[in-house]
Amino acid sequence: MSEAQSPQKASSWTLAAFAAPCIPVAAMGLPLVVYLPEYYINSLGLSLTVVGSAFLIVKLIDILFDPLFGGLLDRTRMRMGRFRPWMLIGAPILTAGCYALFMAEPGVGSLYLWFWLAVLYGGYSIVVLSQTAWGAVLSSDYEQRSRVYGWWQAANVVGMILVLCLPPFITGVLKGDHIDSVRAMGWFIVILLPITVLLAVATVKEPQAPPQHGKTGLAQYWRLLMRPSVQRLLFADLLMGLAPGIAGTLFLFFFERIKGFDKTQAGVLLLVYFLAALAG
């Protein structure tokens, strides 16, 4: 490639604006797995069976939703682009689901949990798939894509660390209770998500969509899934998600009921765990 054809380097400000929504989105992921199941069981009074089945079944439905939405995303052609409109659609859905789940009052029932989990996971899929697909087309150059996803990953780490600081601070410093901690995490996400999505959509331009060549249907997806390399990749991804998923869900139950830690101490341990992973 000649010098005149070299890809334009995106500024750090542009990449920071693009990655900004990762902060509240990543901040939601950890409490959703670690804090909310325990919160709905011990603080809101739902049974372990109800909470476990709700999270499991809604997540299984979400697995089916993702490829369907991905196909819709590929076919989207709007004046604003393919991805930014969906970011604007998904953000309020995700915000509403997050607010309803994190601000729930004692006495809510199983239907409340099922419905708002479905809303939250639907909004989450729309926002995350739109942003990651958008990042893939910001540049056709390998090095520039590495910068894009470097900023993307950094923002994810910042979001996780910040939200993990809240429970020990609320309970240990401000002397609040566990409900206050969960709601503080919810407010952190609810406030930041619309601001960061609007910042990204308003600041970062989306490349013009290339013309479509042929159609992609279920047969093409099936052939893709039958490739051994894709199967190995998906299996590795399953294992990588399974271990932290199991550990995260059982974290508070294990350290409180088996090891005898209180919630503040368990929250500090979880923060130390992620800081050690970041340092390593």
CSV table of N, CA and C in Angstrom, one decimal, residues 50-59 97 100-101 108-122:
chain,number,residue,atom,x,y,z
A,50,VAL,N,-36.2,-20.4,41.8
A,50,VAL,CA,-36.8,-19.3,40.9
A,50,VAL,C,-35.7,-18.5,40.2
A,51,VAL,N,-34.8,-18.0,41.1
A,51,VAL,CA,-33.7,-17.1,40.6
A,51,VAL,C,-32.8,-17.9,39.6
A,52,GLY,N,-32.4,-19.1,40.0
A,52,GLY,CA,-31.5,-19.9,39.1
A,52,GLY,C,-32.1,-20.2,37.8
A,53,SER,N,-33.4,-20.6,37.8
A,53,SER,CA,-34.0,-21.0,36.5
A,53,SER,C,-34.3,-19.7,35.7
A,54,ALA,N,-34.6,-18.6,36.3
A,54,ALA,CA,-34.8,-17.4,35.5
A,54,ALA,C,-33.5,-17.0,34.8
A,55,PHE,N,-32.4,-16.9,35.5
A,55,PHE,CA,-31.1,-16.5,34.9
A,55,PHE,C,-30.7,-17.5,33.8
A,56,LEU,N,-30.9,-18.8,34.1
A,56,LEU,CA,-30.5,-19.9,33.1
A,56,LEU,C,-31.3,-19.8,31.8
A,57,ILE,N,-32.7,-19.8,31.9
A,57,ILE,CA,-33.5,-19.9,30.8
A,57,ILE,C,-33.5,-18.6,30.0
A,58,VAL,N,-33.5,-17.4,30.6
A,58,VAL,CA,-33.4,-16.2,29.9
A,58,VAL,C,-32.1,-16.1,29.1
A,59,LYS,N,-31.0,-16.6,29.7
A,59,LYS,CA,-29.7,-16.5,29.0
A,59,LYS,C,-29.7,-17.5,27.9
A,97,GLY,N,-34.0,-2.0,31.8
A,97,GLY,CA,-33.8,-3.3,32.4
A,97,GLY,C,-32.9,-3.2,33.6
A,100,ALA,N,-34.7,-1.4,36.5
A,100,ALA,CA,-35.7,-2.2,37.2
A,100,ALA,C,-35.1,-3.4,38.0
A,101,LEU,N,-34.0,-3.9,37.6
A,101,LEU,CA,-33.4,-5.1,38.3
A,101,LEU,C,-32.6,-4.6,39.5
A,108,VAL,N,-41.1,-8.2,45.1
A,108,VAL,CA,-41.2,-8.5,43.7
A,108,VAL,C,-41.3,-10.0,43.5
A,109,GLY,N,-42.0,-10.4,42.4
A,109,GLY,CA,-42.2,-11.8,42.2
A,109,GLY,C,-41.3,-12.3,41.1
A,110,SER,N,-41.6,-13.6,40.7
A,110,SER,CA,-40.8,-14.3,39.7
A,110,SER,C,-41.0,-13.7,38.3
A,111,LEU,N,-42.3,-13.3,38.0
A,111,LEU,CA,-42.6,-12.7,36.7
A,111,LEU,C,-41.8,-11.4,36.5
A,112,TYR,N,-41.7,-10.6,37.6
A,112,TYR,CA,-40.9,-9.4,37.5
A,112,TYR,C,-39.5,-9.7,37.1
A,113,LEU,N,-38.9,-10.6,37.8
A,113,LEU,CA,-37.5,-11.0,37.5
A,113,LEU,C,-37.3,-11.5,36.1
A,114,TRP,N,-38.2,-12.4,35.6
A,114,TRP,CA,-38.2,-13.0,34.3
A,114,TRP,C,-38.3,-11.9,33.2
A,115,PHE,N,-39.3,-11.0,33.4
A,115,PHE,CA,-39.5,-10.0,32.4
A,115,PHE,C,-38.3,-9.0,32.3
A,116,TRP,N,-37.8,-8.5,33.4
A,116,TRP,CA,-36.8,-7.5,33.3
A,116,TRP,C,-35.4,-8.1,33.0
A,117,LEU,N,-35.2,-9.4,33.3
A,117,LEU,CA,-34.0,-10.0,32.8
A,117,LEU,C,-34.0,-10.1,31.3
A,118,ALA,N,-35.2,-10.5,30.7
A,118,ALA,CA,-35.3,-10.6,29.3
A,118,ALA,C,-35.1,-9.2,28.6
A,119,VAL,N,-35.6,-8.2,29.2
A,119,VAL,CA,-35.4,-6.8,28.7
A,119,VAL,C,-33.9,-6.4,28.8
A,120,LEU,N,-33.3,-6.7,29.9
A,120,LEU,CA,-31.9,-6.3,30.1
A,120,LEU,C,-31.0,-7.1,29.1
A,121,TYR,N,-31.2,-8.4,29.0
A,121,TYR,CA,-30.3,-9.2,28.1
A,121,TYR,C,-30.6,-8.8,26.6
A,122,GLY,N,-31.8,-8.5,26.3
A,122,GLY,CA,-32.1,-8.0,24.9
A,122,GLY,C,-31.4,-6.7,24.6
